Short mmCIF file of C-alpha atoms and ligand atoms in Angstrom, two decimals:
data_model
loop_
_atom_site.label_atom_id
_atom_site.label_comp_id
_atom_site.label_asym_id
_atom_site.label_seq_id
_atom_site.Cartn_x
_atom_site.Cartn_y
_atom_site.Cartn_z
CA MET H 1 80.13 7.66 130.12
CA ASN H 2 79.31 6.29 126.76
CA ASN H 3 76.26 5.00 124.92
CA ILE H 4 74.14 7.94 125.73
CA ILE H 5 71.32 8.92 123.27
CA VAL H 6 69.24 12.16 123.44
CA MET H 7 65.58 11.76 122.43
CA LYS H 8 63.65 15.14 122.00
CA PHE H 9 59.82 15.11 121.75
CA GLY H 10 58.09 18.18 120.51
CA GLY H 11 54.77 19.62 121.72
CA SER H 12 52.44 17.67 119.37
CA SER H 13 54.15 14.41 120.55
CA VAL H 14 53.12 15.04 124.20
CA ALA H 15 49.88 16.96 123.53
CA THR H 16 47.59 14.36 125.35
CA PRO H 17 47.96 11.69 128.15
CA GLU H 18 47.53 9.06 125.40
CA LYS H 19 50.36 10.49 123.31
CA ILE H 20 52.59 10.73 126.48
CA LYS H 21 52.01 7.05 127.00
CA ILE H 22 53.13 6.30 123.47
CA VAL H 23 56.30 8.25 124.01
CA ALA H 24 56.96 6.68 127.35
CA ALA H 25 56.73 3.19 125.75
CA ARG H 26 59.10 4.33 123.01
CA VAL H 27 61.58 5.74 125.59
CA ALA H 28 61.40 2.67 127.84
CA LYS H 29 62.26 0.40 124.85
CA LYS H 30 65.18 2.58 123.96
CA SER H 31 66.49 2.47 127.45
CA LYS H 32 67.17 -1.18 126.94
CA SER H 33 70.09 -0.44 124.65
CA TYR H 34 71.14 3.16 125.62
CA LYS H 35 71.46 5.53 128.59
CA VAL H 36 68.57 7.84 127.60
CA VAL H 37 68.19 11.56 128.18
CA VAL H 38 64.79 12.87 127.01
CA VAL H 39 64.04 16.51 126.24
CA VAL H 40 60.47 17.55 126.02
CA SER H 41 58.57 20.58 124.98
CA ALA H 42 55.31 22.01 126.43
CA PRO H 43 52.25 20.00 125.54
CA GLY H 44 50.44 20.96 122.18
CA ASP H 45 49.98 24.71 121.91
CA MET H 46 50.46 25.50 125.63
CA THR H 47 53.31 28.08 124.96
CA ASP H 48 51.15 29.98 122.58
CA ASP H 49 48.21 29.77 125.02
CA LEU H 50 50.41 31.04 127.86
CA ILE H 51 51.65 33.98 125.71
CA THR H 52 47.92 34.92 124.91
CA LYS H 53 47.06 34.66 128.56
CA ALA H 54 49.84 36.99 129.65
CA THR H 55 48.94 39.56 126.90
CA ARG H 56 45.29 39.54 128.25
CA ILE H 57 46.77 40.69 131.55
CA THR H 58 49.10 43.29 130.00
CA LEU H 59 50.10 44.18 126.46
CA LEU H 60 53.78 44.45 127.59
CA PRO H 61 54.35 41.55 130.01
CA ASP H 62 57.55 41.84 132.17
CA PRO H 63 60.12 39.52 130.37
CA ARG H 64 61.34 38.00 133.67
CA GLU H 65 57.72 37.08 134.50
CA MET H 66 57.01 35.88 131.00
CA ASP H 67 59.92 33.40 131.32
CA MET H 68 58.75 32.16 134.62
CA LEU H 69 55.33 31.60 133.04
CA LEU H 70 56.49 29.92 129.88
CA ALA H 71 58.82 27.60 131.66
CA THR H 72 55.82 26.02 133.40
CA GLY H 73 54.70 24.43 130.06
CA GLU H 74 57.70 22.19 129.73
CA MET H 75 57.58 21.37 133.51
CA GLN H 76 54.15 19.86 133.05
CA SER H 77 55.45 17.64 130.20
CA ILE H 78 58.60 16.30 132.14
CA ALA H 79 56.50 15.35 135.25
CA LEU H 80 53.85 13.68 133.30
CA LEU H 81 56.29 11.73 130.97
CA SER H 82 58.39 10.67 134.08
CA MET H 83 55.08 9.34 135.75
CA ALA H 84 54.31 7.44 132.60
CA ILE H 85 57.70 5.90 132.24
CA ARG H 86 57.81 4.93 135.97
CA SER H 87 54.46 3.29 135.68
CA MET H 88 55.85 1.09 132.88
CA GLY H 89 58.48 -0.21 135.35
CA LYS H 90 61.43 1.88 134.20
CA ASP H 91 63.05 4.23 136.75
CA SER H 92 63.11 7.87 135.55
CA ILE H 93 63.62 11.38 137.04
CA SER H 94 62.34 14.85 135.65
CA LEU H 95 64.64 17.78 135.86
CA THR H 96 64.00 21.46 135.08
CA GLY H 97 66.55 23.20 132.90
CA PRO H 98 68.29 24.69 135.90
CA GLN H 99 68.30 21.39 137.77
CA ALA H 100 69.91 19.82 134.64
CA GLY H 101 72.81 22.40 134.72
CA ILE H 102 71.81 24.42 131.74
CA HIS H 103 73.21 27.93 132.27
CA ALA H 104 72.00 30.65 129.94
CA ASP H 105 72.46 34.43 129.44
CA ASN H 106 70.31 37.16 130.70
CA VAL H 107 68.33 38.02 127.63
CA HIS H 108 64.85 37.04 128.81
CA THR H 109 62.65 35.14 126.21
CA LYS H 110 65.55 34.58 123.79
CA ALA H 111 68.54 33.63 125.95
CA LYS H 112 71.59 31.77 124.62
CA ILE H 113 72.92 28.75 126.36
CA ARG H 114 76.23 29.66 127.97
CA LYS H 115 77.43 26.39 129.37
CA ILE H 116 76.15 23.02 130.51
CA MET H 117 77.15 21.46 133.85
CA PRO H 118 75.80 17.92 133.35
CA GLN H 119 76.92 16.36 136.62
CA LYS H 120 73.42 15.73 137.94
CA ILE H 121 72.31 14.31 134.68
CA ILE H 122 75.31 11.94 134.71
CA LYS H 123 74.74 10.94 138.27
CA GLU H 124 71.15 9.98 137.54
CA LEU H 125 72.05 8.05 134.41
CA GLN H 126 74.70 6.07 136.45
CA LYS H 127 71.83 5.05 138.80
CA GLY H 128 70.14 3.51 135.79
CA LYS H 129 67.42 6.15 135.39
CA VAL H 130 66.03 7.73 132.23
CA VAL H 131 66.70 11.44 132.73
CA ILE H 132 63.84 13.83 131.45
CA VAL H 133 64.97 17.39 130.96
CA ALA H 134 62.52 20.29 130.34
CA GLY H 135 63.52 21.90 127.01
CA PHE H 136 63.62 25.61 126.23
CA GLN H 137 64.87 26.88 129.66
CA GLY H 138 67.97 27.64 131.52
CA LEU H 139 69.23 29.58 134.51
CA ASN H 140 70.81 32.94 134.16
CA SER H 141 73.55 34.56 136.27
CA ASN H 142 70.84 36.12 138.62
CA ASP H 143 69.48 32.60 139.28
CA ASP H 144 66.34 33.46 137.26
CA ILE H 145 64.84 31.19 134.64
CA THR H 146 65.35 32.38 131.06
CA THR H 147 63.81 30.78 127.97
CA LEU H 148 65.74 30.16 124.83
CA GLY H 149 63.54 31.45 122.12
CA ARG H 150 60.63 29.74 120.31
CA GLY H 151 61.47 26.18 119.25
CA GLY H 152 64.11 26.30 121.93
CA SER H 153 63.76 22.65 123.02
CA ASP H 154 65.61 21.62 119.77
CA LEU H 155 68.55 23.66 121.18
CA THR H 156 68.36 22.20 124.62
CA ALA H 157 68.40 18.70 123.00
CA VAL H 158 71.43 19.35 120.72
CA ALA H 159 73.37 21.17 123.38
CA LEU H 160 72.83 18.34 125.69
CA ALA H 161 73.81 15.74 123.14
CA SER H 162 77.02 17.75 122.64
CA ALA H 163 77.87 18.06 126.32
CA LEU H 164 77.10 14.37 127.15
CA LYS H 165 78.92 13.29 123.92
CA ALA H 166 75.67 11.40 122.90
CA VAL H 167 75.89 8.99 119.85
CA GLU H 168 72.95 10.83 118.28
CA CYS H 169 70.35 13.41 118.91
CA GLU H 170 66.92 12.20 117.87
CA ILE H 171 64.29 14.86 117.16
CA TYR H 172 60.76 13.28 117.28
CA THR H 173 58.05 15.28 115.76
CA ASP H 174 54.65 15.12 113.99
CA VAL H 175 56.17 14.61 110.50
CA LYS H 176 58.42 11.74 109.31
CA GLY H 177 61.47 13.96 108.75
CA VAL H 178 62.66 17.03 106.82
CA TYR H 179 60.72 17.38 103.57
CA THR H 180 61.42 19.43 100.56
CA ALA H 181 58.80 21.96 101.70
CA ASP H 182 56.28 22.47 104.45
CA PRO H 183 53.80 19.64 104.00
CA ARG H 184 50.99 21.97 105.24
CA LEU H 185 51.36 24.14 102.22
CA VAL H 186 52.66 21.69 99.52
CA LYS H 187 50.94 18.44 98.71
CA ASP H 188 53.56 16.36 96.92
CA VAL H 189 56.54 16.97 99.24
CA LYS H 190 59.21 14.38 99.39
CA LYS H 191 61.13 13.39 102.52
CA LEU H 192 64.94 13.96 102.42
CA ASP H 193 67.06 11.02 103.71
CA LEU H 194 69.96 13.32 104.20
CA ILE H 195 70.51 17.19 104.51
CA SER H 196 73.77 19.07 105.35
CA TYR H 197 74.02 21.28 108.35
CA ASP H 198 74.40 24.26 106.08
CA GLU H 199 71.23 23.65 104.06
CA MET H 200 69.16 22.89 107.35
CA LEU H 201 70.61 26.07 108.90
CA GLU H 202 69.48 28.09 105.92
CA LEU H 203 66.08 26.44 105.72
CA ALA H 204 65.43 26.91 109.47
CA GLY H 205 66.67 30.54 109.27
CA VAL H 206 64.15 31.35 106.40
CA GLY H 207 61.11 29.98 108.21
CA SER H 208 61.11 26.13 108.01
CA GLN H 209 59.77 25.43 111.54
CA VAL H 210 60.78 21.78 111.72
CA MET H 211 64.17 22.62 113.47
CA MET H 212 65.22 25.70 115.37
CA ALA H 213 68.07 27.40 113.46
CA ARG H 214 70.35 27.96 116.54
CA SER H 215 70.20 24.25 117.37
CA ILE H 216 71.70 23.54 113.87
CA GLU H 217 74.44 26.01 114.47
CA VAL H 218 75.36 24.24 117.64
CA ALA H 219 75.13 20.74 115.97
CA LYS H 220 77.52 21.94 113.20
CA LYS H 221 80.01 23.42 115.55
CA PHE H 222 80.16 20.26 117.78
CA ASN H 223 79.42 17.69 115.17
CA VAL H 224 76.20 16.34 116.65
CA ILE H 225 74.38 13.99 114.23
CA ILE H 226 70.68 14.84 114.30
CA HIS H 227 67.99 12.36 113.22
CA VAL H 228 64.63 13.95 112.64
CA ARG H 229 61.86 11.43 112.67
CA SER H 230 58.21 10.67 113.63
CA SER H 231 57.14 9.92 117.12
CA PHE H 232 54.47 7.73 115.89
CA SER H 233 56.34 5.59 113.36
CA GLN H 234 59.37 3.38 113.27
CA GLU H 235 60.49 4.57 109.80
CA LYS H 236 63.80 6.18 109.40
CA GLY H 237 63.67 9.96 109.15
CA THR H 238 66.15 12.50 107.95
CA LEU H 239 69.87 12.74 109.01
CA ILE H 240 71.30 16.16 109.38
CA THR H 241 75.08 15.80 108.95
CA ARG H 242 78.17 17.16 107.34
CA GLU H 243 78.19 17.78 103.68
CA VAL H 244 78.92 14.79 101.43
CA PRO H 245 79.96 15.05 97.78
CA LEU H 246 76.63 13.69 96.28
CA MET H 247 74.67 16.46 97.85
CA GLU H 248 76.09 18.93 95.22
CA ASP H 249 74.20 17.26 92.55
CA VAL H 250 70.79 18.54 93.75
CA VAL H 251 70.54 22.29 92.99
CA VAL H 252 67.63 22.99 95.24
CA SER H 253 66.83 20.69 98.11
CA GLY H 254 64.30 22.60 99.96
CA ILE H 255 61.88 25.55 99.89
CA ALA H 256 60.64 27.61 102.94
CA TYR H 257 58.51 30.56 103.68
CA ASP H 258 58.17 32.94 106.49
CA LYS H 259 55.18 35.15 107.18
CA ASN H 260 56.49 36.42 110.47
CA GLU H 261 58.58 39.27 109.03
CA ALA H 262 57.54 42.82 108.29
CA LYS H 263 59.19 45.19 105.77
CA LEU H 264 60.39 48.51 107.04
CA SER H 265 61.85 51.51 105.13
CA ILE H 266 63.52 54.64 106.32
CA THR H 267 63.46 57.29 103.54
CA ASP H 268 65.88 60.19 102.78
CA VAL H 269 68.78 58.89 104.80
CA PRO H 270 71.80 61.18 104.51
CA ASP H 271 74.50 59.38 102.43
CA LYS H 272 77.47 59.68 104.74
CA PRO H 273 79.71 57.34 106.77
CA GLY H 274 78.43 56.08 110.10
CA ILE H 275 74.67 56.51 109.43
CA ALA H 276 73.84 52.76 108.90
CA ALA H 277 75.83 51.93 111.97
CA LYS H 278 73.52 54.39 113.99
CA ILE H 279 70.45 52.85 112.45
CA PHE H 280 71.21 49.33 112.97
CA GLY H 281 73.20 49.92 116.15
CA ALA H 282 69.96 51.29 117.78
CA LEU H 283 68.00 48.17 116.76
CA ALA H 284 70.81 45.80 117.82
CA ASN H 285 70.83 47.47 121.30
CA ALA H 286 67.10 46.63 121.59
CA ASN H 287 67.86 42.95 120.57
CA ILE H 288 65.86 43.28 117.33
CA ASN H 289 67.18 40.92 114.73
CA VAL H 290 67.34 42.63 111.30
CA ASP H 291 67.29 40.60 107.98
CA MET H 292 67.42 41.53 104.24
CA ILE H 293 68.94 44.93 104.21
CA ILE H 294 68.69 46.95 100.94
CA GLN H 295 69.99 50.42 100.36
CA SER H 296 69.01 52.25 97.22
CA ALA H 297 71.48 54.11 95.14
CA ALA H 298 72.09 57.69 96.55
CA ARG H 299 70.29 60.54 94.81
CA GLU H 300 71.42 63.98 95.69
CA ARG H 301 73.28 62.56 98.76
CA TYR H 302 70.24 60.92 100.17
CA ASN H 303 69.01 57.29 99.88
CA ASP H 304 66.31 54.87 101.22
CA ILE H 305 67.15 51.87 103.35
CA SER H 306 64.76 49.01 103.61
CA PHE H 307 64.99 45.87 105.72
CA THR H 308 62.88 43.25 107.44
CA VAL H 309 62.25 42.62 111.11
CA PRO H 310 60.28 39.96 112.96
CA LYS H 311 56.50 41.13 112.92
CA SER H 312 56.58 40.78 116.74
CA GLU H 313 59.19 43.52 116.98
CA LEU H 314 57.71 45.91 114.34
CA LYS H 315 56.06 48.30 116.83
CA ASN H 316 59.28 48.49 118.81
CA ALA H 317 61.44 48.96 115.70
CA VAL H 318 59.31 51.69 114.38
CA SER H 319 59.40 53.68 117.72
CA ILE H 320 63.21 53.29 117.76
CA LEU H 321 63.63 54.28 114.18
CA LYS H 322 61.45 57.38 114.56
CA LYS H 323 63.86 58.63 117.15
CA VAL H 324 66.96 57.67 115.22
CA SER H 325 65.45 59.35 111.98
CA CYS H 326 65.10 62.62 113.97
CA ASN H 327 68.61 62.44 115.17
CA ILE H 328 70.28 61.76 111.84
CA GLY H 329 68.01 64.14 109.72
CA ALA H 330 66.43 61.21 107.76
CA GLY H 331 62.78 61.24 106.48
CA ARG H 332 59.80 58.95 106.95
CA ILE H 333 59.47 55.53 108.37
CA ILE H 334 57.22 53.27 106.12
CA TYR H 335 56.19 49.74 106.98
CA LYS H 336 54.35 46.93 105.40
CA GLU H 337 53.11 43.91 107.37
CA ASP H 338 51.32 41.67 104.70
CA VAL H 339 54.50 40.28 103.12
CA ALA H 340 56.25 36.98 103.10
CA LYS H 341 59.61 35.66 102.38
CA VAL H 342 59.89 32.68 99.99
CA SER H 343 63.28 31.02 99.90
CA ILE H 344 65.07 28.25 97.98
CA VAL H 345 67.99 26.47 99.50
CA GLY H 346 70.54 24.06 98.13
CA ILE H 347 74.21 23.27 98.28
CA GLY H 348 74.27 22.53 94.54
CA MET H 349 73.75 26.29 93.94
CA LYS H 350 77.36 26.79 94.53
CA SER H 351 78.24 24.88 91.40
CA HIS H 352 75.24 25.56 89.22
CA PRO H 353 74.87 29.11 87.86
CA GLY H 354 71.50 30.74 86.81
CA VAL H 355 69.41 29.44 89.71
CA ALA H 356 68.52 32.99 90.85
CA ALA H 357 67.57 34.00 87.35
CA LYS H 358 65.26 30.87 87.06
CA MET H 359 63.68 31.60 90.45
CA PHE H 360 62.83 35.19 89.35
CA ALA H 361 61.53 34.09 85.91
CA ILE H 362 59.29 31.33 87.59
CA LEU H 363 57.65 34.13 89.90
CA ALA H 364 57.53 36.61 87.07
CA ASN H 365 55.72 34.31 84.67
CA LYS H 366 52.92 34.05 87.16
CA LYS H 367 52.86 37.85 87.86
CA ILE H 368 54.22 37.58 91.38
CA ASN H 369 56.05 40.68 92.18
CA ILE H 370 59.33 40.49 94.01
CA GLU H 371 59.73 43.31 96.60
CA MET H 372 63.20 42.39 97.95
CA ILE H 373 65.90 39.98 97.18
CA SER H 374 68.72 38.51 99.29
CA THR H 375 71.10 35.72 98.58
CA SER H 376 73.77 33.57 100.22
CA GLU H 377 76.02 30.94 98.69
CA ILE H 378 73.33 28.41 99.09
CA LYS H 379 70.11 30.33 99.34
CA ILE H 380 67.93 32.78 97.46
CA SER H 381 65.08 34.61 99.21
CA CYS H 382 62.49 36.92 97.75
CA VAL H 383 59.92 39.00 99.65
CA VAL H 384 56.50 38.78 98.04
CA SER H 385 53.00 39.87 98.84
CA GLU H 386 51.66 37.55 101.68
CA LYS H 387 48.72 36.55 99.57
CA ASP H 388 51.09 34.99 96.90
CA THR H 389 52.94 32.75 99.40
CA GLN H 390 51.25 29.43 98.76
CA LYS H 391 51.16 30.00 94.95
CA ALA H 392 54.93 30.92 94.99
CA VAL H 393 56.07 27.90 97.05
CA ASN H 394 54.12 25.46 95.05
CA LEU H 395 55.29 26.93 91.76
CA LEU H 396 58.97 26.79 92.78
CA HIS H 397 58.65 23.38 94.27
CA LYS H 398 57.32 22.00 91.03
CA GLU H 399 59.49 23.98 88.61
CA PHE H 400 62.68 22.92 90.49
CA GLY H 401 61.56 19.26 90.27
CA LEU H 402 61.22 18.69 94.04
CA ASN H 403 58.02 16.85 93.39
CA LYS H 404 59.97 14.06 91.66
CA SER H 405 61.43 11.19 93.55
CA ASN H 406 64.02 11.90 96.08
CA THR H 407 67.53 11.92 94.81
CA ARG H 408 69.16 11.98 98.29
P1 ADP O 501 57.49 20.04 117.35
O1 ADP O 501 56.32 20.42 118.18
O2 ADP O 501 57.76 18.60 117.30
O3 ADP O 501 58.76 20.80 117.73
P2 ADP O 501 57.08 21.83 115.13
O4 ADP O 501 55.69 22.32 114.89
O5 ADP O 501 58.08 22.83 115.68
O6 ADP O 501 57.16 20.34 115.83
O7 ADP O 501 57.84 21.36 113.75
C1 ADP O 501 57.18 20.44 112.92
C2 ADP O 501 56.39 21.04 111.80
O8 ADP O 501 57.31 21.80 110.89
C3 ADP O 501 55.68 20.12 110.85
O9 ADP O 501 54.47 19.77 111.44
C4 ADP O 501 55.73 20.85 109.53
O10 ADP O 501 54.29 21.36 109.29
C5 ADP O 501 56.57 21.96 109.76
N1 ADP O 501 57.51 22.09 108.68
C6 ADP O 501 57.90 23.17 107.94
N2 ADP O 501 58.69 23.05 107.01
C7 ADP O 501 59.00 21.66 107.04
C8 ADP O 501 59.87 20.89 106.22
N3 ADP O 501 60.63 21.27 105.37
N4 ADP O 501 59.90 19.54 106.54
C9 ADP O 501 59.17 19.10 107.56
N5 ADP O 501 58.33 19.84 108.32
C10 ADP O 501 58.22 21.09 108.03
N1 LIG O 502 57.56 25.22 123.92
C1 LIG O 502 58.40 26.10 123.28
C2 LIG O 502 57.77 26.68 122.01
O1 LIG O 502 56.66 26.41 121.71
C3 LIG O 502 59.68 25.44 122.94
C4 LIG O 502 59.61 24.27 121.90
O2 LIG O 502 58.59 23.80 121.55
O3 LIG O 502 60.57 23.89 121.43
O4 LIG O 502 58.35 27.51 121.41
MG1 MG O 503 59.66 22.69 117.20
#
């Protein structure tokens, strides 16, 4: 089947009945030229509210039951949107993730999509219906619902676009596209017309909430063209695509920050083979993602290892590390929560030396202390004190010229 398009609407786009009607009209219009598969998120802040509700019942909610609860948010949106589309005279059907053939693994609250069996979606499209799929959820091998991690509706949309060989995956949200920085923190942001998968992947990975990082990985792997645009404007947004030559001219294309990580250190770690594997193996076994690892030079056959973990995993990580530290004969576990990671990203870094030095100088000039540094080919991240976040992001945005007119 060809001429399929996937349209994904985020939570803010379906937050109220009025907004759902606007979305429905947009979908109905698009269905005149395409076979449309819509993916929707839970309305507004419902996912956050459900998490809060669960933690008022118990501080450690059972993950299977948590997924059962969280999946209800998206189910409200699909039913309401389908009602709205039908009331406009266009036939449509709502499907949960499991009904849509989305199979995921068994890791509750952050499952990965294993495969998509889209036969039901295709059958309904062939009947001329708009198919509305609940984002962020799938079915595991025990026939239980698992959710795909925060922001997971982006992943549902991109994976469906790939499975259905859609012409494009449109991500409709509350901003007009991908900007040079988060518009909530920086006033004079510029919208990017184009951004490469690699840049978007890095930006998403270091805190830019506009797209979920894993969705970009899938898009890159399967060549899905993503168009990030506003639900409430007809303007063209940002295309996320393969790298094109002109992209290299821009050294820094975006800036992101992340206040969701905490810094952890384990002191006096014996300097011998296999120790790092024990520390990080124990964290990996608990499904804790570790980022920015720094090991100090050994002194008298001991060293310190520092790294960051999501703040939500800090308690768990500390209790695991205390046990590991005992086993390997290391020292104390120290942690700090009021930190933020500030990152600059750009494909042009590959061909322009001195970018890291410039970033450090910009921060140093304003007395912002850098606690940790990590780099990739197209990204430099610094951990700073949380209170310096806004100042650091705005400074870097200005000094790297991102407030000037868009060159892409
Ligand atoms: P949705 O509910 O549609 O999935 P999200 O809240 O997940 O929307 O993502 C959109 C938000 O991402 C925007 O409101 C914006 O504040 C934030 N954001 C952060 N960084 C950027 C960026 N570089 N460009 C655009 N938006 C960004
Ligand atoms: N509702 C889920 C969340 O808030 C998924 C999504 O919005 O993409 O994380
Ligand atoms: Mg989102």
